[in-house]
Short mmCIF file of C-alpha atoms and ligand atoms in Angstrom, two decimals:
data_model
loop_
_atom_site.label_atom_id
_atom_site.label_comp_id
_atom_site.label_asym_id
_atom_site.label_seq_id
_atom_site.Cartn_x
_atom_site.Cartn_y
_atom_site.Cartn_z
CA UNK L 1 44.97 -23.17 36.22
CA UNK L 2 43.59 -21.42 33.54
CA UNK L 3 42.01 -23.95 31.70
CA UNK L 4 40.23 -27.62 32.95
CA UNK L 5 38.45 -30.37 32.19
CA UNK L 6 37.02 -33.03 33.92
CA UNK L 7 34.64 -35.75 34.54
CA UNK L 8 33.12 -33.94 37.42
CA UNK L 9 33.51 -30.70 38.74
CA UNK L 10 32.29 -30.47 42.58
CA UNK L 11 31.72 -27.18 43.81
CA UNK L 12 32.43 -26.64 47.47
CA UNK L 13 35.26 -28.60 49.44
CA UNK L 14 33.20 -28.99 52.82
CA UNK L 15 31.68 -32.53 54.03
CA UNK L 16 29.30 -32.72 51.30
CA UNK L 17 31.82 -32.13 48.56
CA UNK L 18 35.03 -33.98 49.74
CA UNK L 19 32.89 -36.88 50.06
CA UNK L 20 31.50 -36.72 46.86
CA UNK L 21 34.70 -35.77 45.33
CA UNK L 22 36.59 -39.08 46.98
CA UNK L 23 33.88 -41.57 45.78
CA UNK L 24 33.89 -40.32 42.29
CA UNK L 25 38.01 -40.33 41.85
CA UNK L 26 37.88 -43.69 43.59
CA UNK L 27 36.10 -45.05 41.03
CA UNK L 28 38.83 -43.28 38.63
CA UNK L 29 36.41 -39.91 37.71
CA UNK L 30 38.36 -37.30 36.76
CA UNK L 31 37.65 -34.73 39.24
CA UNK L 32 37.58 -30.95 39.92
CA UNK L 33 36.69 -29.39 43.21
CA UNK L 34 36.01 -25.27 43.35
CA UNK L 35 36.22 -24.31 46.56
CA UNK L 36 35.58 -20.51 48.12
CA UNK L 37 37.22 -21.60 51.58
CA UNK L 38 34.71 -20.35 54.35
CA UNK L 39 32.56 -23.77 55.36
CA UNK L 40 29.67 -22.99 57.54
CA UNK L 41 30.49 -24.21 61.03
CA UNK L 42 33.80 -22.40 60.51
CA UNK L 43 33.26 -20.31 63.09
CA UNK L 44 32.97 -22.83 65.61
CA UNK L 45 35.59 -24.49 67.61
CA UNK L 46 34.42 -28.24 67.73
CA UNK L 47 32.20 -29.86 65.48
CA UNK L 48 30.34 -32.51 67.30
CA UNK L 49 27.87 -35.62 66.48
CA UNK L 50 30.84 -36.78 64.24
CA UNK L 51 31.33 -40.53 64.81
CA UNK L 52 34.89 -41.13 65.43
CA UNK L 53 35.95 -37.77 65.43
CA UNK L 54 33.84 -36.63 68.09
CA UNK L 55 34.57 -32.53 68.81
CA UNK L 56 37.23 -32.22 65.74
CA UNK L 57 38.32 -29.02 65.16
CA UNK L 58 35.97 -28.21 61.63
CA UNK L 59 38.92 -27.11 59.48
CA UNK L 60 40.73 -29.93 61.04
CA UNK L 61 38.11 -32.12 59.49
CA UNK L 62 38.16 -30.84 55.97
CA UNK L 63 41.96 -30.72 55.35
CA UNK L 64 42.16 -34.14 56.48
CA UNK L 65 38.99 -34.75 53.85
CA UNK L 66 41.15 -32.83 51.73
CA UNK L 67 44.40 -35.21 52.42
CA UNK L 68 42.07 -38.31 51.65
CA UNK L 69 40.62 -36.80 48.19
CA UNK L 70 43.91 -35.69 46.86
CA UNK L 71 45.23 -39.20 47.44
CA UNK L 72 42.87 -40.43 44.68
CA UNK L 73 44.29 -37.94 42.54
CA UNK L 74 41.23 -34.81 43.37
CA UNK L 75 42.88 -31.94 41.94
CA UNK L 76 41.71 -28.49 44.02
CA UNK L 77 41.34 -25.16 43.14
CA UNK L 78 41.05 -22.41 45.59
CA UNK L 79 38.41 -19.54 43.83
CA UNK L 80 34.77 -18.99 43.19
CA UNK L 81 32.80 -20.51 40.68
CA UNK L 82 30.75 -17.56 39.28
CA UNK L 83 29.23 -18.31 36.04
CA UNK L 84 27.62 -21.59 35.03
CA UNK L 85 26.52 -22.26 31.20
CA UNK L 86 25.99 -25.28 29.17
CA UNK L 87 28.17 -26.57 26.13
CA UNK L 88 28.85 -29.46 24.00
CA UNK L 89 31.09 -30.92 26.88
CA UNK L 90 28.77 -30.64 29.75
CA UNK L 91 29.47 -27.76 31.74
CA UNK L 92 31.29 -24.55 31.69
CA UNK L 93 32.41 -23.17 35.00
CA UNK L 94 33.75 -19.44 35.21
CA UNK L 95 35.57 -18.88 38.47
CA UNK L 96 36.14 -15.38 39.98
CA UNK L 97 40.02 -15.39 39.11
CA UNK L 98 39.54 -15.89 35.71
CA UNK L 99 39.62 -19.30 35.07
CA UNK L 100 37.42 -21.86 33.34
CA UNK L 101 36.55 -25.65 34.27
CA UNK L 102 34.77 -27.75 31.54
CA UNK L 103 33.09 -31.03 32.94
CA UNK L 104 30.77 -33.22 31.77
CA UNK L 105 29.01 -33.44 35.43
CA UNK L 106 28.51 -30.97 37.79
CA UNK L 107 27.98 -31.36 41.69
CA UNK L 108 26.61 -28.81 43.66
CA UNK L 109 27.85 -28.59 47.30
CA UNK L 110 28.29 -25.05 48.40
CA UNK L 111 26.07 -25.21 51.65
CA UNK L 112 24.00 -22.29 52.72
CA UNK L 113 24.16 -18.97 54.76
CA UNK L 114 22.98 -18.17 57.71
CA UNK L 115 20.91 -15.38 58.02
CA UNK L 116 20.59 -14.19 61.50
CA UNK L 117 17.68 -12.26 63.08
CA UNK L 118 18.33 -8.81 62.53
CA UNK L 119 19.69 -7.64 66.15
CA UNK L 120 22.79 -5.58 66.57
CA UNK L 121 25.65 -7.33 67.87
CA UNK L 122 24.59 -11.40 67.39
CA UNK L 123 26.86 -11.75 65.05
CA UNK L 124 29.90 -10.98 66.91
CA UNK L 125 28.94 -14.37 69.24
CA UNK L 126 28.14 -16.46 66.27
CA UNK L 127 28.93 -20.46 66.60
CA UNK L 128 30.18 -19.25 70.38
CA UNK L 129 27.47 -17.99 72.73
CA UNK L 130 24.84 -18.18 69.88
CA UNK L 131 23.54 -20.81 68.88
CA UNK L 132 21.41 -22.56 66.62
CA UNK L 133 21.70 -26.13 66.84
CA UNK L 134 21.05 -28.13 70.23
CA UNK L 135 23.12 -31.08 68.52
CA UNK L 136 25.66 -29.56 67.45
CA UNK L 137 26.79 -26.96 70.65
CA UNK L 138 23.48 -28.46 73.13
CA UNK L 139 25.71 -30.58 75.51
CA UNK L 140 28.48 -27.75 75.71
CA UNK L 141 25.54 -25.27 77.25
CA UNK L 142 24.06 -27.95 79.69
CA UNK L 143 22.62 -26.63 82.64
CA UNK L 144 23.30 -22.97 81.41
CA UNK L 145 21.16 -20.37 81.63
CA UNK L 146 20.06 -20.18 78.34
CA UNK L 147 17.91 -17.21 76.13
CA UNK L 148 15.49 -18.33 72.94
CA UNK L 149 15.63 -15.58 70.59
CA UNK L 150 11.61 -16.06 69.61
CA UNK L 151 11.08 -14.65 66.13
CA UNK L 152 10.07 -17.98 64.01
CA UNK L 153 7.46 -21.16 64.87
CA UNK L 154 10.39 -23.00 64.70
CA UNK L 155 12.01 -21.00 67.80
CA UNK L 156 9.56 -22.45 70.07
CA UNK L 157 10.59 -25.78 68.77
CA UNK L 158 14.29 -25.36 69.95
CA UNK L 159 13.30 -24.04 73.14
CA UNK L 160 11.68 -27.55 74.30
CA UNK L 161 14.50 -28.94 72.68
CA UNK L 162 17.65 -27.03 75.04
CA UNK L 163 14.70 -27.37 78.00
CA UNK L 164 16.58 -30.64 78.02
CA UNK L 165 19.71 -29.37 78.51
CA UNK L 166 18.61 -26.65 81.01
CA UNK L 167 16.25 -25.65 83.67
CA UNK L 168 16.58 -22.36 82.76
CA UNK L 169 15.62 -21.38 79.26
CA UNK L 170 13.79 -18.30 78.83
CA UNK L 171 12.32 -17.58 75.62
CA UNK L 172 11.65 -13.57 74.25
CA UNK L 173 8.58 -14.06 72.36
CA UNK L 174 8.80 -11.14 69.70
CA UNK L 175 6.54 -11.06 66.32
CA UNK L 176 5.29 -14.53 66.94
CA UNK L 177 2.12 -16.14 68.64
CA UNK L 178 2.52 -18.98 70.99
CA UNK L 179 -0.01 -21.37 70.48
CA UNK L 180 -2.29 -22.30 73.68
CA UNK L 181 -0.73 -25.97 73.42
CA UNK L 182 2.64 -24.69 73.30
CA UNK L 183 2.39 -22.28 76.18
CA UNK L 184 0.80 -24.88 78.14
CA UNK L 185 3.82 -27.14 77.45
CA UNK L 186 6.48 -24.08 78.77
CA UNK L 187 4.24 -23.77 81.57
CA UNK L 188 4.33 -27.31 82.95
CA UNK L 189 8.58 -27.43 82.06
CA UNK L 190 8.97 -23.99 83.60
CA UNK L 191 10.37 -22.26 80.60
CA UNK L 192 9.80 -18.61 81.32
CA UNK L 193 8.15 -15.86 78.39
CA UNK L 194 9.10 -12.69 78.34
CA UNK L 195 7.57 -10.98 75.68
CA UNK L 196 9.44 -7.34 73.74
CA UNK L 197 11.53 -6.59 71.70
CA UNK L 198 15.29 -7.74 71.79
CA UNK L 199 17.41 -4.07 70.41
CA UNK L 200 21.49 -5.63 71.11
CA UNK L 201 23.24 -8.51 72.30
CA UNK L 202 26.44 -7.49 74.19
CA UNK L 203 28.94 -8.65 76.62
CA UNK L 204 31.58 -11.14 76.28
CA UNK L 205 31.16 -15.52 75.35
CA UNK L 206 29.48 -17.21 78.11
CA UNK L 207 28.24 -14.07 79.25
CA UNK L 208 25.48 -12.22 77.35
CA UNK L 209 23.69 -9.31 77.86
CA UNK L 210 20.28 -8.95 75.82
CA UNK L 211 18.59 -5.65 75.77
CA UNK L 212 14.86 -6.61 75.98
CA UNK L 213 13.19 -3.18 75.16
CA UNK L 214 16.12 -0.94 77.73
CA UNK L 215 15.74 -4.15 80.16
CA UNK L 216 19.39 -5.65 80.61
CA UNK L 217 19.20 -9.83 80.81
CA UNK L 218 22.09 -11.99 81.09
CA UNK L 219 22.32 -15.26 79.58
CA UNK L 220 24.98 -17.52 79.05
CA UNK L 221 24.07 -18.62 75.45
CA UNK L 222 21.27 -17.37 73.12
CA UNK L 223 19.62 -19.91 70.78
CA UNK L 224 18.43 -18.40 67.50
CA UNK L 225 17.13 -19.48 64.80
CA UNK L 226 18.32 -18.28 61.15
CA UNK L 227 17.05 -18.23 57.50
CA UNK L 228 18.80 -20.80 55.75
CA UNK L 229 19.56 -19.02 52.33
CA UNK L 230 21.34 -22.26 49.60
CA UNK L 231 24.03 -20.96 47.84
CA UNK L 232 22.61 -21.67 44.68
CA UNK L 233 23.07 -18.93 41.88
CA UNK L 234 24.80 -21.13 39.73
CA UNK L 235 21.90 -23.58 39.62
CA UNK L 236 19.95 -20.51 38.67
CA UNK L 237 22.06 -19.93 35.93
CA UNK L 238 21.35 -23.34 34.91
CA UNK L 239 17.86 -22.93 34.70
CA UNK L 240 16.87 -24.93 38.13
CA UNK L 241 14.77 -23.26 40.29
CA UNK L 242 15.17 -23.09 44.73
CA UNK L 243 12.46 -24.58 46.44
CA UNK L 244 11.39 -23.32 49.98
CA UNK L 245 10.20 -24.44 53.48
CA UNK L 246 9.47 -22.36 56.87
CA UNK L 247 13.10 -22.13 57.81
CA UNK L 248 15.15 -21.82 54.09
CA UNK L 249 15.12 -22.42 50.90
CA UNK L 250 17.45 -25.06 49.23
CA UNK L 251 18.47 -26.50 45.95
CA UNK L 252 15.01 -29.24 45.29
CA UNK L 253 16.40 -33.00 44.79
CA UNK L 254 15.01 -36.34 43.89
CA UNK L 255 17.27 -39.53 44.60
CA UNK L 256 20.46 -39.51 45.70
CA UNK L 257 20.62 -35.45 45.09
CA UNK L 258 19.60 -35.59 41.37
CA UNK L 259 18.28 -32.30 40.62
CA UNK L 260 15.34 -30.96 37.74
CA UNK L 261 18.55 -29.72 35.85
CA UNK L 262 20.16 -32.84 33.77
CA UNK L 263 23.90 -33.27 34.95
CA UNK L 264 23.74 -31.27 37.93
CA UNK L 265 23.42 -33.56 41.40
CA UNK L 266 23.13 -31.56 44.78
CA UNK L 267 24.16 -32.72 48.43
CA UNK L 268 24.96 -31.35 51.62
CA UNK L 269 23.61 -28.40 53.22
CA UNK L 270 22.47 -26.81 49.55
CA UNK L 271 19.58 -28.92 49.58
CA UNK L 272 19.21 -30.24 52.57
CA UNK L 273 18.97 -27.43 55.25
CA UNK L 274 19.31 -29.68 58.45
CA UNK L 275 21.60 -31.60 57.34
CA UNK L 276 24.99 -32.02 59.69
CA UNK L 277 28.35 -32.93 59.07
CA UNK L 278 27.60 -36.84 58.96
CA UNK L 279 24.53 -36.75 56.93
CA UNK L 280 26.08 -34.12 54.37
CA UNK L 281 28.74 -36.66 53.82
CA UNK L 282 26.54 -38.91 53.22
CA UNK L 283 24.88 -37.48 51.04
CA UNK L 284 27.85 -36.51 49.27
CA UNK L 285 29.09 -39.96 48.86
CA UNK L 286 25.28 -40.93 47.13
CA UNK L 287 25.75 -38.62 44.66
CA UNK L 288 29.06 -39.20 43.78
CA UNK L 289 27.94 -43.04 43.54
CA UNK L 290 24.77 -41.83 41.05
CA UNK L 291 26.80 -39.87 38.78
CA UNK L 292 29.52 -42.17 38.53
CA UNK L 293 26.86 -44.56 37.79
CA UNK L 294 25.30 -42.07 35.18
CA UNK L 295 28.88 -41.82 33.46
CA UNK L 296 28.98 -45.16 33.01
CA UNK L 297 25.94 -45.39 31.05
CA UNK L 298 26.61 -42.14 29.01
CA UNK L 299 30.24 -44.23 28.13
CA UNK L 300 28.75 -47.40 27.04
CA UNK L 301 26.13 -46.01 25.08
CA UNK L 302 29.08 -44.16 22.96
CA UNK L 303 30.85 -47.59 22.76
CA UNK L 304 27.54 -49.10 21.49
CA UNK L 305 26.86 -46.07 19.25
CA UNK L 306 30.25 -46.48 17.78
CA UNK L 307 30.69 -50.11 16.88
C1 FAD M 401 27.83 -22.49 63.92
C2 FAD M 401 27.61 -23.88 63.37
C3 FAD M 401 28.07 -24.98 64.06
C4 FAD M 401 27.84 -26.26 63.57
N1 FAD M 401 28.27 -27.33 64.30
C5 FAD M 401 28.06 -28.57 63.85
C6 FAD M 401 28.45 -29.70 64.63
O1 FAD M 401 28.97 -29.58 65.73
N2 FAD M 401 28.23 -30.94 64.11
C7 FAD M 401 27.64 -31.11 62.90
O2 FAD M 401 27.48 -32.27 62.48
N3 FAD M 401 27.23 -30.07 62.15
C8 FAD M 401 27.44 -28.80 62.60
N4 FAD M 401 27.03 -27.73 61.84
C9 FAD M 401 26.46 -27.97 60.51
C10 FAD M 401 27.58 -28.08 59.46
O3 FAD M 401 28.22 -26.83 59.36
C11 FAD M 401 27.02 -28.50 58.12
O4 FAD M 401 26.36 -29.74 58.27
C12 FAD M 401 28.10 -28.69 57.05
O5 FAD M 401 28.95 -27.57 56.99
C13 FAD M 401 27.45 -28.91 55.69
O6 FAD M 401 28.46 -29.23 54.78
P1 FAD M 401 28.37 -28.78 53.26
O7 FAD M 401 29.49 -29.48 52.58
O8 FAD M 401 27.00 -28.96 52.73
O9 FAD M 401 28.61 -27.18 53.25
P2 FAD M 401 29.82 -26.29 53.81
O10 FAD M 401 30.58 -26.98 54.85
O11 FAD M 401 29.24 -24.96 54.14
O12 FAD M 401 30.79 -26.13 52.56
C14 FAD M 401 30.41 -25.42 51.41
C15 FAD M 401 31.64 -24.96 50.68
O13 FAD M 401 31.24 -24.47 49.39
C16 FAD M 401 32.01 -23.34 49.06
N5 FAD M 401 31.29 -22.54 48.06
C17 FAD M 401 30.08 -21.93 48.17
N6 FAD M 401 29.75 -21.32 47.01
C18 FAD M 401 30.80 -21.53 46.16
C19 FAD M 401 31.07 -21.16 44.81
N7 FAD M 401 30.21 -20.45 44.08
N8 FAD M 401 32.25 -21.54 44.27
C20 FAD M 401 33.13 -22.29 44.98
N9 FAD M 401 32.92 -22.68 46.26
C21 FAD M 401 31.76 -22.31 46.82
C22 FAD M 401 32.18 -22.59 50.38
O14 FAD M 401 33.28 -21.73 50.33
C23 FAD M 401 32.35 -23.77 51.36
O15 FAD M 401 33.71 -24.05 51.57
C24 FAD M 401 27.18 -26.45 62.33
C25 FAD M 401 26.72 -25.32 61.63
C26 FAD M 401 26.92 -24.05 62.14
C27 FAD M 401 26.39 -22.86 61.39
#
C-alpha cells in the first residue's frame, strides 16, 4: 500500500484498537488500522480476567479480533506509523516503510511500555516469574512464595494486594519510606521487610534468585512495579500534550477518549494506564461509537452547506 485513505485510521491492532476498528466499519466507516505487531501482554502465555475467554492465549485473542474486523471490511497494514501532520483531509500518517494513510479521523491505540526497575536480569522473566499485575497472573502465583520489588508508593500497594494470594510475600524496601500505617498493616499480615538493595535477578521461571546486596533469596515470582511510558509521539506531533500520574504518563482524554487535539480520540492502555484487556476494549468500542457519531455530523453539515 503505498497510498490510503480513509474515514478513520486506528493506530494499534491490540484490544483497544480492534474494537474500535470493528464498531466504526460496522457502522460502514472506512477504516485503516497501523499496526507495529508487539501488544503488551505479548509476552505472557494466558491473558486472564477476559469474560468468556478466560486464560486465551493473547495473540490468540487479537487474530481472532483481527478475523472479526476484517469481516466488516477493516483493511490492515502491518508497519509503523511515524509521522503525523495535519492537511485539508484530516490526517496524514507516514509509516516507517514508506507509505502514507490520509484519514479524516484518527484513533490513537498504541498502548504503553513498560519500563522496568533498573535491575540486571528482570527482564529475561518478564510476564513469567515477574509480575506486575495481581489480576492478571495473581491466581497463577497463589500460595507462592512471592518477592515485592519495593522501589515506588505504589509497590507497597501490590504487596497487600498478592498478601491475598500468599502467606509469604516479602517485600525489599529500597529508595522508598514505608509509612508507620503501612508497616503496621505488614506487621499484623506477616509480610516480611527486608530492606537493601536488589543488584540481579537470576535463576530459571518459578524459581528466582534475587541478589539483595551479595545475599542470595529465592522466590518463586517477583512483583514489580513499572513506569508506564504511552506511546504517544504522534500525538506530540499533533500538538497534544501527555499528562502524568505517580505510576505513567498517558495520552489526557475527556469523554469517550476525545482528546485536546480535534480529530484525534484515544483508548486503551495510551490513556488509560490500568486499563486491561476488557476495559481497553471497551474503551475502544466508545470511541469508535463518538467518532462515528462526529462523522455523521461533519457529513450532514456538508449536505446542509451544499443545498
Ligand atoms: C505482562 C502482562 C500481562 C498482562 N496480562 C493481562 C491479563 O491477563 N488480562 C488482562 O486483562 N490484561 C493483561 N495485561 C494488560 C494488557 O496487556 C492491556 O490491557 C492491553 O494490552 C491494552 O490494549 P491496548 O490495545 O491499549 O494496547 P496493546 O495491546 O499494547 O496494543 C498496542 C498496539 O499498538 C501498536 N503500536 C504502537 N505504536 C505504534 C505506531 N506508532 N504505529 C503502529 N502501531 C503502533 C503496537 O505494536 C501494539 O500492537 C497484561 C499486561 C502485561 C504487561
Amino acid at each position: 500500500m503505498s497510498g490510503s485513505t480513509c474515514d478513520v485510521v486506528v493506530l494499534g491492532a491490540g484490544a483497544a484498537g480492534l474494537s474500535g476498528a470493528t464498531a466504526l466499519a460496522r457502522s460502514r466507516r472506512s477504516v485503516v488500522v497501523v499496526d507495529g505487531g508487539d501488544p503488551r501482554n505479548a509476552v505472557s502465555g494466558h491473558a486472564h480476567n477476559v469474560l468468556g475467554r478466560e486464560g486465551i492465549g493473547p495473540l490468540d485473542l487479537l487474530a481472532q479480533g483481527r478475523r472479526e474486523a476484517q469481516g466488516y471490511g477493516v483493511r490492515f497494514v502491518e508497519d509503523r506509523a511515524v509521522l503525523a501532520r495535519r492537511d485539508e483531509w484530516g490526517f496524514v500518517l507516514e509509516l516507517l516503510g514508506g507509505a502514507t494513510v490520509r484519514a479524516r479521523r484518527l484513533l490513537l491505540a498504541t498502548g504503553l511500555t513498560d519500563e522496568l526497575p533498573d535491575v540486571p536480569g528482570l527482564r529475561r522473566f518478564w510476564g513469567r516469574s515477574v509480575l506486575h499485575c495481581a489480576y492478571c497472573h495473581g491466581w497463577e502465583v497463589r500460595g507462592q512464595r512471592i518477592g515485592v520489588l519495593g522501589t515506588r508508593p505504589a509497590s507497597l500497594h501490590q504487596a497487600l494486594v498478592f498478601r491475598q494470594l500468599s502467606e509469604d510475600v516479602t517485600v525489599f524496601v529500597q529508595d522508598l519510606e514505608v509509612p508507620a500505617g503501612t508497616a503496621e498493616q505488614f506487621d499484623v499480615l506477616g509480610v516480611r521487610l527486608l530492606p537493601g538493595t536488589v543488584r540481579g535477578v537470576s535463576g530459571e521461571d518459578g524459581n528466582l534468585r534475587v541478589d539483595l546486596d551479595g545475599t542470595q533469596i529465592g522466590v518463586q515470582a517477583l512483583v514489580v512495579t513499572p513506569y508506564h511510558r504511552a506511546r504517544a509521539e504522534l500525538f506530540a506531533q499533533l500538538g497534544g500534550e501527555l499528562a502524568t500520574n505517580p505510576v505513567g504518563e498517558f495520552v489526557p482524554t475527556q469523554q469517550a477518549g476525545a482528546t485536546e487535539v480535534p480529530g484525534v480520540w484515544a483508548a486503551g492502555n495510551v490513556t488509560d494506564l490500568g486499563a486491561m484487556v476488557q476495559g481497553s476494549s471497551a474503551a475502544g468500542v466508545l470511541a469508535g461509537m463518538r467518532i462515528n457519531h462526529d462523522l455523521v455530523l461533519e457529513d450532514v453539515a456538508k449536505l446542509l452547506a451544499a443545498r
